[in-house]
CSV table of C-alpha atoms in Angstrom, one decimal:
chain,number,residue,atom,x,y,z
A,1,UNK,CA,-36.8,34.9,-0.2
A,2,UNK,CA,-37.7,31.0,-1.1
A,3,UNK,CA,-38.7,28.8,1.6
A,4,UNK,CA,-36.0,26.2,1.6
A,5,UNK,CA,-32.5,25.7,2.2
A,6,UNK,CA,-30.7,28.7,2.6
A,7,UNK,CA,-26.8,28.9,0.4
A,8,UNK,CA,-23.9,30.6,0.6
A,9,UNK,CA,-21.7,30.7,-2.2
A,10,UNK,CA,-17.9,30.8,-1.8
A,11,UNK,CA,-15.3,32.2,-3.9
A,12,UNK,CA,-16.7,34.6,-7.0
A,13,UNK,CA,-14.3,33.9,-10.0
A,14,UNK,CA,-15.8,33.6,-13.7
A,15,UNK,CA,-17.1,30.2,-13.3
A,16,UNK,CA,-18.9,30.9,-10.6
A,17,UNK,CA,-20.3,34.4,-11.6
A,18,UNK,CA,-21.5,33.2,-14.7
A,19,UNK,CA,-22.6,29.5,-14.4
A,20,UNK,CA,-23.4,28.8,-10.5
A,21,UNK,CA,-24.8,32.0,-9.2
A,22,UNK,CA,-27.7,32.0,-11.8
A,23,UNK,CA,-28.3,28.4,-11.5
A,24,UNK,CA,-29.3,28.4,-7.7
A,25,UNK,CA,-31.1,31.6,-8.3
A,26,UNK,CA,-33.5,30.0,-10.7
A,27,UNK,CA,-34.8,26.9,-8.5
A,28,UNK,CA,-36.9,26.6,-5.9
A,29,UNK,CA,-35.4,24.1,-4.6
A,30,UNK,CA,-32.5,26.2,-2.7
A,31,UNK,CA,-32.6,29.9,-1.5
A,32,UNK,CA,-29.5,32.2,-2.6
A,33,UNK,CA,-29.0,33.3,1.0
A,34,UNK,CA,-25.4,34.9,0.5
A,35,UNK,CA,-21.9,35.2,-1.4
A,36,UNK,CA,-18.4,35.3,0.2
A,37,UNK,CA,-15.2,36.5,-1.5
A,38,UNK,CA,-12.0,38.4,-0.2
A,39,UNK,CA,-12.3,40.6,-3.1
A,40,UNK,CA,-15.1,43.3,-1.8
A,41,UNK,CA,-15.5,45.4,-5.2
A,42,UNK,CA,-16.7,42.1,-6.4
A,43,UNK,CA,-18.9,41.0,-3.6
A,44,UNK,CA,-20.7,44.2,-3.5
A,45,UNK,CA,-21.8,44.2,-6.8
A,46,UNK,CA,-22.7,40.6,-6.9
A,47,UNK,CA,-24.6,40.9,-3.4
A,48,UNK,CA,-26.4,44.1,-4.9
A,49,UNK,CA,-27.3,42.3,-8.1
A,50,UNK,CA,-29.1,39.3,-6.6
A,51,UNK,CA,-30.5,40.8,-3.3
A,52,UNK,CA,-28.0,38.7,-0.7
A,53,UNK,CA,-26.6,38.8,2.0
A,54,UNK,CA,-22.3,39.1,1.2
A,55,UNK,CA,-19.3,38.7,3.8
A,56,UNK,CA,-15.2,39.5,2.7
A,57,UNK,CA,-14.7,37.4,5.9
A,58,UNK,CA,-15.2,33.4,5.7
A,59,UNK,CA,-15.2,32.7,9.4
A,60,UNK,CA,-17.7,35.6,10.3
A,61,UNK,CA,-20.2,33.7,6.9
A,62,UNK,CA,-20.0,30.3,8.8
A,63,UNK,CA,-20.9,32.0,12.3
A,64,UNK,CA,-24.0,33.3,10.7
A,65,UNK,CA,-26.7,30.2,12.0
A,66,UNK,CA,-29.1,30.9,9.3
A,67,UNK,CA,-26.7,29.4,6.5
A,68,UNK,CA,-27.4,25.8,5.6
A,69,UNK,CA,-25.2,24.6,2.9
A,70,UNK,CA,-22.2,26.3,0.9
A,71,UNK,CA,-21.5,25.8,-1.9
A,72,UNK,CA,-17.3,26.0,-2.1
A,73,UNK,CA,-15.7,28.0,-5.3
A,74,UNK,CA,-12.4,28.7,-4.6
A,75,UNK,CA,-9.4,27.0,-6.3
A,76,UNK,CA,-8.6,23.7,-5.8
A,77,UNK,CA,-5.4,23.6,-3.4
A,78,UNK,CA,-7.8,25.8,-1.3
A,79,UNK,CA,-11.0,22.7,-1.6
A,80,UNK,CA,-9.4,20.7,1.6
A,81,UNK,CA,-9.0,23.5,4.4
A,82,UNK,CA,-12.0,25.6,3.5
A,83,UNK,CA,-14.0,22.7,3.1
A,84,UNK,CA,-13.1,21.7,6.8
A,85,UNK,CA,-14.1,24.9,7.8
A,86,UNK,CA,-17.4,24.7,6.6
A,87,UNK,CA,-18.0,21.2,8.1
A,88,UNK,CA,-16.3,22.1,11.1
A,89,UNK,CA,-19.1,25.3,11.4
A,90,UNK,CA,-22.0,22.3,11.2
A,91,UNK,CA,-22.8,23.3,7.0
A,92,UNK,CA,-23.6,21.2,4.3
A,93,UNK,CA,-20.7,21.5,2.3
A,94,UNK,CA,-21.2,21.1,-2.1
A,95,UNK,CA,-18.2,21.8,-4.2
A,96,UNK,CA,-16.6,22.3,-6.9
A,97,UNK,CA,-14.4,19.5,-8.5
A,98,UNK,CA,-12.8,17.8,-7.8
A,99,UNK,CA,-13.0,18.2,-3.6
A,100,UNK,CA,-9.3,17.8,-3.1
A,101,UNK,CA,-6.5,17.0,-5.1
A,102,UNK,CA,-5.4,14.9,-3.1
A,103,UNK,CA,-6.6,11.4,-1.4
A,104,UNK,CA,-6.1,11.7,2.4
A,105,UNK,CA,-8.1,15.3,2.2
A,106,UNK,CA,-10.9,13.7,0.6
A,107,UNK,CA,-10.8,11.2,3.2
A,108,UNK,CA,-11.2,13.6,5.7
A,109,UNK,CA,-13.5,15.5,4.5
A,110,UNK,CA,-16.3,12.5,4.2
A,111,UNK,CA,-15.3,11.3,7.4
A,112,UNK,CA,-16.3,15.0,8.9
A,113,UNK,CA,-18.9,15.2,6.8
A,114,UNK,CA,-20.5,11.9,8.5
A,115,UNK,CA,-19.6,12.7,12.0
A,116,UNK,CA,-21.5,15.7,11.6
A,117,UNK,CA,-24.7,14.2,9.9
A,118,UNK,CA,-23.9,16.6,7.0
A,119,UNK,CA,-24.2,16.5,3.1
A,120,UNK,CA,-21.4,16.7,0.4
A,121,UNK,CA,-21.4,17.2,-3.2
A,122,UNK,CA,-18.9,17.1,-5.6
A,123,UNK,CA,-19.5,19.2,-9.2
A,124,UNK,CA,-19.1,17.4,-11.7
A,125,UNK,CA,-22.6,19.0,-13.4
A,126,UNK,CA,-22.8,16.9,-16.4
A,127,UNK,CA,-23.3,14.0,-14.8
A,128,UNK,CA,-27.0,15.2,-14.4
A,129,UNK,CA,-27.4,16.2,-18.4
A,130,UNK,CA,-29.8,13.6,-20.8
A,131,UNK,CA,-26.5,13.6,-23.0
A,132,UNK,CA,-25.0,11.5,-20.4
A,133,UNK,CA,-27.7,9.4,-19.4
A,134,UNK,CA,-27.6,8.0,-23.0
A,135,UNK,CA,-24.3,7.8,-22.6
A,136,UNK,CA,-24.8,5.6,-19.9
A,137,UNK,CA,-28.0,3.3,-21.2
A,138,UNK,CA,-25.9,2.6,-24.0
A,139,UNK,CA,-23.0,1.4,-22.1
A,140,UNK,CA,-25.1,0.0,-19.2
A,141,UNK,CA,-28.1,-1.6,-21.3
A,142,UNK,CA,-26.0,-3.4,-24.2
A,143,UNK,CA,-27.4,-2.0,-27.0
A,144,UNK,CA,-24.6,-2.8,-29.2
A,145,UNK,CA,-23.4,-5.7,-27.5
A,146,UNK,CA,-20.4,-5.6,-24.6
A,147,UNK,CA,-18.1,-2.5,-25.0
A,148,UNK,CA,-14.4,-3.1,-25.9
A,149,UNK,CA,-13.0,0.2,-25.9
A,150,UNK,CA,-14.0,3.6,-24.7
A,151,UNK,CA,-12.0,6.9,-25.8
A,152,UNK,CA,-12.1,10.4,-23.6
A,153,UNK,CA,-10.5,13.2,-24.7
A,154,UNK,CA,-11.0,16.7,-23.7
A,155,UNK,CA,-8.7,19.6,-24.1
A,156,UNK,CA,-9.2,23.4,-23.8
A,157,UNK,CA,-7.5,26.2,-25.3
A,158,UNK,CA,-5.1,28.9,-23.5
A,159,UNK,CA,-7.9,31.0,-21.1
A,160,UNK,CA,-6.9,35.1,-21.0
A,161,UNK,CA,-7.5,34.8,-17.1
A,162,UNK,CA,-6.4,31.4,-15.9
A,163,UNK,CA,-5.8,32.4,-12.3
A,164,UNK,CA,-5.3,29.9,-9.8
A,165,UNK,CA,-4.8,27.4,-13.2
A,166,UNK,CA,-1.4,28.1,-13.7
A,167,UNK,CA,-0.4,27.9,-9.7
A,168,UNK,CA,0.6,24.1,-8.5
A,169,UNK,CA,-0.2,25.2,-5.3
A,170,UNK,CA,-3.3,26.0,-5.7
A,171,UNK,CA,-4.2,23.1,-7.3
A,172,UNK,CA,-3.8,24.2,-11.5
A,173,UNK,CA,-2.5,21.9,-14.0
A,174,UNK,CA,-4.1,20.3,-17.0
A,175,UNK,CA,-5.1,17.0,-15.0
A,176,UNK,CA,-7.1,18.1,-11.9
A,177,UNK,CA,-8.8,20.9,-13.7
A,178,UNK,CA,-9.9,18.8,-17.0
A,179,UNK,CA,-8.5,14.8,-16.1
A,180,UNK,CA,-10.7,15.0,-13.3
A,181,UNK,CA,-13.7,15.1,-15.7
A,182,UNK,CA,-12.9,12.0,-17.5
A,183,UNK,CA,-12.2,9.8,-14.4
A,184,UNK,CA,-15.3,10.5,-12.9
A,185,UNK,CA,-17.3,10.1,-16.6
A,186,UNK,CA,-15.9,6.2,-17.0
A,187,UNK,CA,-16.7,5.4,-13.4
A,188,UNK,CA,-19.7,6.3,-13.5
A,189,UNK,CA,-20.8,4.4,-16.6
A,190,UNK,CA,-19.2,1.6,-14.5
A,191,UNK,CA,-20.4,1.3,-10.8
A,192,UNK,CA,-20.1,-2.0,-9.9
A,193,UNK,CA,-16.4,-2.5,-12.1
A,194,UNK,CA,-12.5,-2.6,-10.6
A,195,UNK,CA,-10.7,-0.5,-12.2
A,196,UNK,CA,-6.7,-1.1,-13.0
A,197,UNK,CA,-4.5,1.9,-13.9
A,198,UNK,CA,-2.3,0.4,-16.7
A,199,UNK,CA,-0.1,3.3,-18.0
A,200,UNK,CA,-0.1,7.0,-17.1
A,201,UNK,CA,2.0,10.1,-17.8
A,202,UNK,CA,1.7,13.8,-16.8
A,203,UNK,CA,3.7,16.0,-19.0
A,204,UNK,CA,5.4,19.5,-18.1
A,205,UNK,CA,6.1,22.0,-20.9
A,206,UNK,CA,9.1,24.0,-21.3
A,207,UNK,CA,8.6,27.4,-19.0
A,208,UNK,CA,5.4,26.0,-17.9
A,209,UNK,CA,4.5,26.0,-13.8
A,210,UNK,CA,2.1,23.4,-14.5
A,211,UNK,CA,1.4,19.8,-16.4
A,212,UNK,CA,-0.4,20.9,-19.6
A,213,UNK,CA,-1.6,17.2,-20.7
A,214,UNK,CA,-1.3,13.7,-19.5
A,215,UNK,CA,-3.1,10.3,-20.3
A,216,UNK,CA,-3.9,7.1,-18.6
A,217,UNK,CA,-4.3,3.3,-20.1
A,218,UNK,CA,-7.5,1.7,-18.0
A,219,UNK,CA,-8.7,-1.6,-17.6
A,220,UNK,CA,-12.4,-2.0,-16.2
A,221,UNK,CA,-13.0,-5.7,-14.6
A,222,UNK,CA,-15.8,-6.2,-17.0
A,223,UNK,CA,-13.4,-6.2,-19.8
A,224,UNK,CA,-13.5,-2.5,-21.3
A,225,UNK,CA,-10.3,-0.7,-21.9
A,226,UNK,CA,-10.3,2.8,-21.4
A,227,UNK,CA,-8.0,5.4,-22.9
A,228,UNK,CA,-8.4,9.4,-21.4
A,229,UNK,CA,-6.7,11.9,-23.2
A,230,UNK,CA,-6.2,15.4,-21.2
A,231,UNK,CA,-5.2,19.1,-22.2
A,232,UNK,CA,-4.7,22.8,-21.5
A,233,UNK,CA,-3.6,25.5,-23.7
A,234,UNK,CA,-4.9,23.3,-27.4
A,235,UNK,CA,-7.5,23.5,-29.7
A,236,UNK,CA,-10.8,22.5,-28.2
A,237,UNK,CA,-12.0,19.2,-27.8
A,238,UNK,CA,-14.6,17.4,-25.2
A,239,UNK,CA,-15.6,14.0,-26.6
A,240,UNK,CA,-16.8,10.5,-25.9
A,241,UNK,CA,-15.7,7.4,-28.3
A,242,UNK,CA,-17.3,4.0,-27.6
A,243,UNK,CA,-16.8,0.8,-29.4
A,244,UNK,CA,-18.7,-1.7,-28.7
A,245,UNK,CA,-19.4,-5.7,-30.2
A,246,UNK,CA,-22.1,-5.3,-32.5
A,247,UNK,CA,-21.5,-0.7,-32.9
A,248,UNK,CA,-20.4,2.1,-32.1
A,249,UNK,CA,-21.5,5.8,-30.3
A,250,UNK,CA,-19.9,9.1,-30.3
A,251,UNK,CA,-20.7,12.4,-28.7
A,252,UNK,CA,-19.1,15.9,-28.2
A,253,UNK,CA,-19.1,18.3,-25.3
A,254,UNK,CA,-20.2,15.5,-23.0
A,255,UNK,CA,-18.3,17.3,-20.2
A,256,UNK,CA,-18.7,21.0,-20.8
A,257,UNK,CA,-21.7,22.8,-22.8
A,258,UNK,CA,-24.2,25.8,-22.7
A,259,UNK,CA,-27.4,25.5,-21.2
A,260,UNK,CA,-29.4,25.8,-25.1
A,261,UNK,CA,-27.0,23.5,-26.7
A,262,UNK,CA,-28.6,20.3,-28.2
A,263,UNK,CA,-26.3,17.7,-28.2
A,264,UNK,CA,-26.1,14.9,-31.3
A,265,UNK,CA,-25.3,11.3,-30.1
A,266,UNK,CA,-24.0,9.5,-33.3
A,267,UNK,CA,-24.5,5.7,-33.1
A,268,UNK,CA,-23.2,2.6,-35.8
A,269,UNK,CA,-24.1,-0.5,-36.1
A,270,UNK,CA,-22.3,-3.6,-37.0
A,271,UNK,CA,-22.6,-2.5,-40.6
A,272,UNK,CA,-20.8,1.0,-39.9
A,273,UNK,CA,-24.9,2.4,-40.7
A,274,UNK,CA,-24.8,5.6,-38.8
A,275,UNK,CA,-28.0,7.2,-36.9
A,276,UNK,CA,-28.2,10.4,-35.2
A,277,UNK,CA,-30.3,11.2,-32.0
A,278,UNK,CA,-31.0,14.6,-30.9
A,279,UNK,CA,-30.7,15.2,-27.2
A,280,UNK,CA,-32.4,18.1,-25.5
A,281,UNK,CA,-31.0,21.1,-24.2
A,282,UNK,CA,-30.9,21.2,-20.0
A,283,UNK,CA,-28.9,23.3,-18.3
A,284,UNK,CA,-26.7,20.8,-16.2
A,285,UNK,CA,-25.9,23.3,-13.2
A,286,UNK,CA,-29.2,23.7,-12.5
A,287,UNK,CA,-29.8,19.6,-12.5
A,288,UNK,CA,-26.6,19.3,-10.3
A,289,UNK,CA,-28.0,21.6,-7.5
A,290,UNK,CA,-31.3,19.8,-7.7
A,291,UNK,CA,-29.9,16.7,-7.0
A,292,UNK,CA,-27.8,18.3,-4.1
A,293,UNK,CA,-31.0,19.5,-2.7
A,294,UNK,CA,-32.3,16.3,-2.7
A,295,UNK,CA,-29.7,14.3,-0.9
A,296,UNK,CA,-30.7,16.8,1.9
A,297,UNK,CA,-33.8,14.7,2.5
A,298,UNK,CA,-32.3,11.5,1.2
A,299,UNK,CA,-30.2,10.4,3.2
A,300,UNK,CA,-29.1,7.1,0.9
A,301,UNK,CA,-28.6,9.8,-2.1
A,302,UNK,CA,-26.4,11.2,0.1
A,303,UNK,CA,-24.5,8.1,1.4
A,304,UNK,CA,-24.3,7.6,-2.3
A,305,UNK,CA,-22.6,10.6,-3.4
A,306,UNK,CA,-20.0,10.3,-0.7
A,307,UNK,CA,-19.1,6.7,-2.0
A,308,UNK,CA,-18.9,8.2,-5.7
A,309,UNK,CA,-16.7,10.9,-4.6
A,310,UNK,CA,-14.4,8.4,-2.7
A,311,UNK,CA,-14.5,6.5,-5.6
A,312,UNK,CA,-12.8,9.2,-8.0
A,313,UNK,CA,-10.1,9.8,-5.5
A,314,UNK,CA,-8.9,6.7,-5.4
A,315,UNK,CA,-9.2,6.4,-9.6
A,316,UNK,CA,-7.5,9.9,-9.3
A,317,UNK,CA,-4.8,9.3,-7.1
A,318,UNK,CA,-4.0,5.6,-8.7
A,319,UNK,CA,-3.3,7.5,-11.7
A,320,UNK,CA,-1.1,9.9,-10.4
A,321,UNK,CA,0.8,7.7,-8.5
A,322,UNK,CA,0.8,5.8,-11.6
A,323,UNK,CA,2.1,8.5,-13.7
A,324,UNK,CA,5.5,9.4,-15.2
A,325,UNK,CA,6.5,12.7,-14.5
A,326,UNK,CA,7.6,13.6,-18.2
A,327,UNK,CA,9.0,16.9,-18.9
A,328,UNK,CA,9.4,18.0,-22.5
């Protein structure tokens, strides 16, 4: 076993099977020490596959003193009291997105997490993938002059397991699992800005136990409007849209990609003249849990994440207070 912090990771559904598990397995940077689910069939295969340690029982993993960090998988209703748990047992706690789904828990949670000298990470993988750093220097550097508007949409189609998706309690609905993506994308292209939630809706199918899309009208103190467009249970979509004074960019599957996809970032100029850049492939998991490991030893990388992560639960929660509860 690697020489470096040792992980646990909680809650074994799809995602987590297929995208997290192999992406701390492959660095050096972090040690797969364990998983923990209450469904055993699963654990035992898992825990057999990749040579760890496994537990059914949550409280008896966070006993265990040789566990550093977990990283938290279970659905999103569940993100508030777990993730107490695991601060509460002295571990670094990383997790999926969004933390909470709701602003007080988040609260909380960084305030726990600072009492107790620990780290916390929130998931949002892509925010570690070349495709969004040129995102970014775009926005950031100017190139095309001050940005006007700035487009998000992302939408998925009906999944054949959507588990905890579909349950309000457990945090499902089309704007936590996918809206959550797009707030966190626009803030982080700007750091320094206000934001003010103009207009918002969530809308509610017929028959349906969940929203299934909303979208929200920002206005970034620097001057950019921002329009985010959400779904579930649609034709895919996962796209980027920026306008700025002198051009234009576009991307898709900013949020969501495979680890061998190349990306194409489409830029205009003034003249409508298009140019398209190739972005390498990078598998944006394992970036994520790199820079997890490194706010470990950095302690301002750390302070930093916990700002960011406050940060979207205040965007999130604006927006949802902000939002008209449509049914249709």
């Amino acid at each position: 076993m690697k020489n470096s912090p040792r992980l646990v990771v909680w809650g074994l559904g799809p995602h987590a099977i297929k995208n997290i598990l192999p992406a701390i397995n492959a660095l050096d940077t972090l040690s797969l020490y364990g998983i923990c689910s209450r469904t055993e069939l699963v654990v035992t295969d898992c825990a057999k596959r990749l040579e760890c340690k496994s537990w059914t029982n949550p409280v008896q993993m966070l006993e265990d003193p040789l566990v550093d960090v977990v990283y938290l998988a279970t659905p999103i209703g569940l993100h508030s009291t777990h993730g107490e748990m695991v601060l509460e047992a002295g571990k670094h706690l990383w997790c999926e997105k969004p933390l909470t789904c709701n602003l007080q828990d988040t609260e909380t949670l960084v305030d726990l997490a600072n009492k107790n000298n620990l780290s916390l990470g929130e998931g949002f993988m892509y925010l570690t993938h070349p495709q969004f750093a040129r995102v970014t220097r775009f926005v950031q550097q100017s190139e095309m002059g001050n940005v006007k508007s700035l487009n998000c949409r992302f939408g998925i189609p009906k999944l054949e397991t959507p588990g905890f998706r579909n349950d309000r309690s457990l945090g499902g609905g089309a704007f936590w699992d996918v809206g959550s993506y797009m707030a966190s994308a626009v803030l982080a292209l700007y750091p320094d800005q206000k934001v003010h939630v103009q207009y918002a809706e969530k809308l509610t199918g017929s028959n349906q136990a969940v929203d299934n899309e909303g979208r929200a009208l920002l206005r970034f103190s620097g001057g950019t409007t921002v329009f985010l467009d959400w779904f579930i249970n649609i034709g895919y979509r996962n796209e980027i849209d920026i306008w700025a004074e002198q051009g234009s960019l576009y991307t898709e599957k900013i949020f969501s990609k495979a680890a061998d996809h190349t990306p194409i970032v489409k830029i205009r100029n003034l003249q409508g003249v298009e140019v398209i850049e190739n972005i390498e492939s990078f598998d944006h998991f394992k970036g994520m849990f790199r820079r997890f490991s490194e706010m470990l030893i950095d302690i301002k990388l750390s302070s930093q994440e916990k700002d960011n992560i406050l940060r979207r639960a205040r965007l999130l929660d604006a927006i949802e207070k902000k939002a008209q509860q449509l049914n249709f």
